[in-house]
JSON list of C-alpha atoms in Angstrom, two decimals:
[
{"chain": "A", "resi": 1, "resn": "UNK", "atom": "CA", "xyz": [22.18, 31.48, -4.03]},
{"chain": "A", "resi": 2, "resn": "UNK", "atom": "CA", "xyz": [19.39, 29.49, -1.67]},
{"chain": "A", "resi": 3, "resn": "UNK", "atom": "CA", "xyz": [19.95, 27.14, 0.64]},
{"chain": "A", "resi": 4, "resn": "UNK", "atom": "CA", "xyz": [17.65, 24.32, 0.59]},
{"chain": "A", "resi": 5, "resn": "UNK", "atom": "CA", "xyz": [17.34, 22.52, 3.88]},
{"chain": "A", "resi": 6, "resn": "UNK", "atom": "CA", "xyz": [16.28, 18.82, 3.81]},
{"chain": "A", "resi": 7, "resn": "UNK", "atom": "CA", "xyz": [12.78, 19.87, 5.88]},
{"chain": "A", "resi": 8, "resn": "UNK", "atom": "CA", "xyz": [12.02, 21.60, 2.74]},
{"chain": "A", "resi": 9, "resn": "UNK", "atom": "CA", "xyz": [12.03, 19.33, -0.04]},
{"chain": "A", "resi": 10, "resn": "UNK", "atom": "CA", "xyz": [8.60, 17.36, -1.06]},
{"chain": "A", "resi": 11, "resn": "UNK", "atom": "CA", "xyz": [8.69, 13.96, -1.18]},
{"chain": "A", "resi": 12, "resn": "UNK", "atom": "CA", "xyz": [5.92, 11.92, -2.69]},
{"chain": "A", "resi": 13, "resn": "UNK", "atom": "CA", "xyz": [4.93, 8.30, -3.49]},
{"chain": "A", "resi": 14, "resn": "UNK", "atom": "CA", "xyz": [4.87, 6.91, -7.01]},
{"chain": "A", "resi": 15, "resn": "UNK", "atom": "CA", "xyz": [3.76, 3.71, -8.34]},
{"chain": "A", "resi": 16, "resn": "UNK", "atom": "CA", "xyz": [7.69, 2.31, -8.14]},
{"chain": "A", "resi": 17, "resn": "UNK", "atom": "CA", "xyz": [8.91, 4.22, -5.06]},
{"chain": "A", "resi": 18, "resn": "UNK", "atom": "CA", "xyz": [9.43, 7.78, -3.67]},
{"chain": "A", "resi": 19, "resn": "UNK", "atom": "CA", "xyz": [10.79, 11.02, -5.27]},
{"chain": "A", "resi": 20, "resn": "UNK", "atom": "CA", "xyz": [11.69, 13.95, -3.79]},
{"chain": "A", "resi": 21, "resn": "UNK", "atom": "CA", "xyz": [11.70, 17.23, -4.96]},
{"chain": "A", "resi": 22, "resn": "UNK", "atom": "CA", "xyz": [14.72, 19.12, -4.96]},
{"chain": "A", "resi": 23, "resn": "UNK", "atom": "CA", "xyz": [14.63, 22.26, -7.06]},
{"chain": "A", "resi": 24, "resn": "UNK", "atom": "CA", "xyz": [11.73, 23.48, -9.07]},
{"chain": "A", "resi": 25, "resn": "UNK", "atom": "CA", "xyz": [11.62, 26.70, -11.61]},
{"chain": "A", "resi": 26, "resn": "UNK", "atom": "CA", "xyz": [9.85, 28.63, -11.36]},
{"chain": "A", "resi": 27, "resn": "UNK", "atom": "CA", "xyz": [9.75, 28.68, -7.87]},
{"chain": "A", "resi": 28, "resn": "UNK", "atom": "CA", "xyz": [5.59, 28.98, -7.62]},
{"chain": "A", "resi": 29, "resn": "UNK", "atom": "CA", "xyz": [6.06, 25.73, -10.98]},
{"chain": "A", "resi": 30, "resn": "UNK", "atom": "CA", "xyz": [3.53, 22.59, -9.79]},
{"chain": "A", "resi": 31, "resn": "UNK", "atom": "CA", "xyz": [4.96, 19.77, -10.92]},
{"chain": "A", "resi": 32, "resn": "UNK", "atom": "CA", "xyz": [0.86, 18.37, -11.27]},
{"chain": "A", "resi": 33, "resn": "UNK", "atom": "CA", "xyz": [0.60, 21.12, -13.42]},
{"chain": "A", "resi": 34, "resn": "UNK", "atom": "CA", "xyz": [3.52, 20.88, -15.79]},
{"chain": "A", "resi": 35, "resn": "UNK", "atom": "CA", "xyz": [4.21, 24.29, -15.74]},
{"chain": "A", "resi": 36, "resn": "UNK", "atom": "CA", "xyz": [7.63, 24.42, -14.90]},
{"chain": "A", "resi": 37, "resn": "UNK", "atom": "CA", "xyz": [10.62, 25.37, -16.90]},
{"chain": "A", "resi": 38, "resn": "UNK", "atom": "CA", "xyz": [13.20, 23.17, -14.76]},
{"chain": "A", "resi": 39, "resn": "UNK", "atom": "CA", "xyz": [13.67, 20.58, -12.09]},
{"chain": "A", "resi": 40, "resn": "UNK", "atom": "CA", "xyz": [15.34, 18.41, -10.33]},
{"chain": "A", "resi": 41, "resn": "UNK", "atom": "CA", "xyz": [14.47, 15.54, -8.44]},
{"chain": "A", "resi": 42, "resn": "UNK", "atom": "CA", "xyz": [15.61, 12.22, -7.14]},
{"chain": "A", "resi": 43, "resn": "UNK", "atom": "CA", "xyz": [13.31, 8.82, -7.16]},
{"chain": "A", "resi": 44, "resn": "UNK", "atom": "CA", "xyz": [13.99, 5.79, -5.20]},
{"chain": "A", "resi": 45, "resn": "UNK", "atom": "CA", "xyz": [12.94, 2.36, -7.37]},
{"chain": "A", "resi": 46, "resn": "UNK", "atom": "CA", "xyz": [11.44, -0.70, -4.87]},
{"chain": "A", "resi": 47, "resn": "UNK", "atom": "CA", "xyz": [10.37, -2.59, -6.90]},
{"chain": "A", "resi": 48, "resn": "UNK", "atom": "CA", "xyz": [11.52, -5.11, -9.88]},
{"chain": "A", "resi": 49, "resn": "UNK", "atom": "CA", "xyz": [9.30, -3.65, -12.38]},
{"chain": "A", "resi": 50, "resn": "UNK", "atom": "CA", "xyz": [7.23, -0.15, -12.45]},
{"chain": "A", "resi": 51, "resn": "UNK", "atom": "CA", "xyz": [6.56, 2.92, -15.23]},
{"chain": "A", "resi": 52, "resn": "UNK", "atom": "CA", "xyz": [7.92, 6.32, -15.38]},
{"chain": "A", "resi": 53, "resn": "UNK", "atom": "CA", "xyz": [5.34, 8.99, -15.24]},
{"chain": "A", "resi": 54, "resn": "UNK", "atom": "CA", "xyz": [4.26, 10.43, -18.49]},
{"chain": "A", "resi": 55, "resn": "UNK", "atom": "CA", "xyz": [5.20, 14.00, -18.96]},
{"chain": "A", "resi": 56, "resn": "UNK", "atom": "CA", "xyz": [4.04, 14.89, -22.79]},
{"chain": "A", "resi": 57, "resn": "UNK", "atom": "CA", "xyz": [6.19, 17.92, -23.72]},
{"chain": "A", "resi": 58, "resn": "UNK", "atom": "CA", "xyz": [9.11, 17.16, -20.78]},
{"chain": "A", "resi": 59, "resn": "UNK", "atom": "CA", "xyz": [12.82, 16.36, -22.20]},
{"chain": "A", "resi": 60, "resn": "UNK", "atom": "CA", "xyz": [13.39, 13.93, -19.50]},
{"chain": "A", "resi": 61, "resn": "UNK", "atom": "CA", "xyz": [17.27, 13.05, -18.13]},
{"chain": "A", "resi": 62, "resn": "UNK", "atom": "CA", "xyz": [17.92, 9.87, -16.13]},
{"chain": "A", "resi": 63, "resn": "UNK", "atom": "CA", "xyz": [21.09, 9.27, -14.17]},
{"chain": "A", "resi": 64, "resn": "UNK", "atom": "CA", "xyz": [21.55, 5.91, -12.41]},
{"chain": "A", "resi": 65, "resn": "UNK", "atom": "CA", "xyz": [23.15, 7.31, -8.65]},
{"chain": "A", "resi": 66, "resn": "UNK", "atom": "CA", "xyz": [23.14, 3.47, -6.76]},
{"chain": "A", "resi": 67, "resn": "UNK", "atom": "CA", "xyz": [23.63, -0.21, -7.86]}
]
């Protein structure tokens, strides 16, 4: 088991918010790259209208967390 400590988890700007990186696998994956396996990650939404990133080839899971 790891402990992830909030210091360590990337967050980045996208066009509708912020989303931060929470688990990536393998660990050495770049999300730029698309050469993970798995991960997790939480996205804030500011704005009333905005487009997911396309990720050809990703099986994508949503999940609604506030309002």
């Amino acid at each position: 088991m790891k402990i992830i400590k909030t210091t360590d988890i990337k967050t980045s700007d996208w066009s509708g918010g912020t989303t931060s990186e929470l688990f990536i696998y393998p660990a050495k994956s770049d999300f730029k790259k698309l050469n993970f396996a798995f991960r997790l990650s939480r996205a804030t939404i500011e704005v009333e209208e905005s487009n997911f990133t396309s990720l050809p080839g990703v099986n994508r899971k949503l999940m609604l967390l506030d309002g």
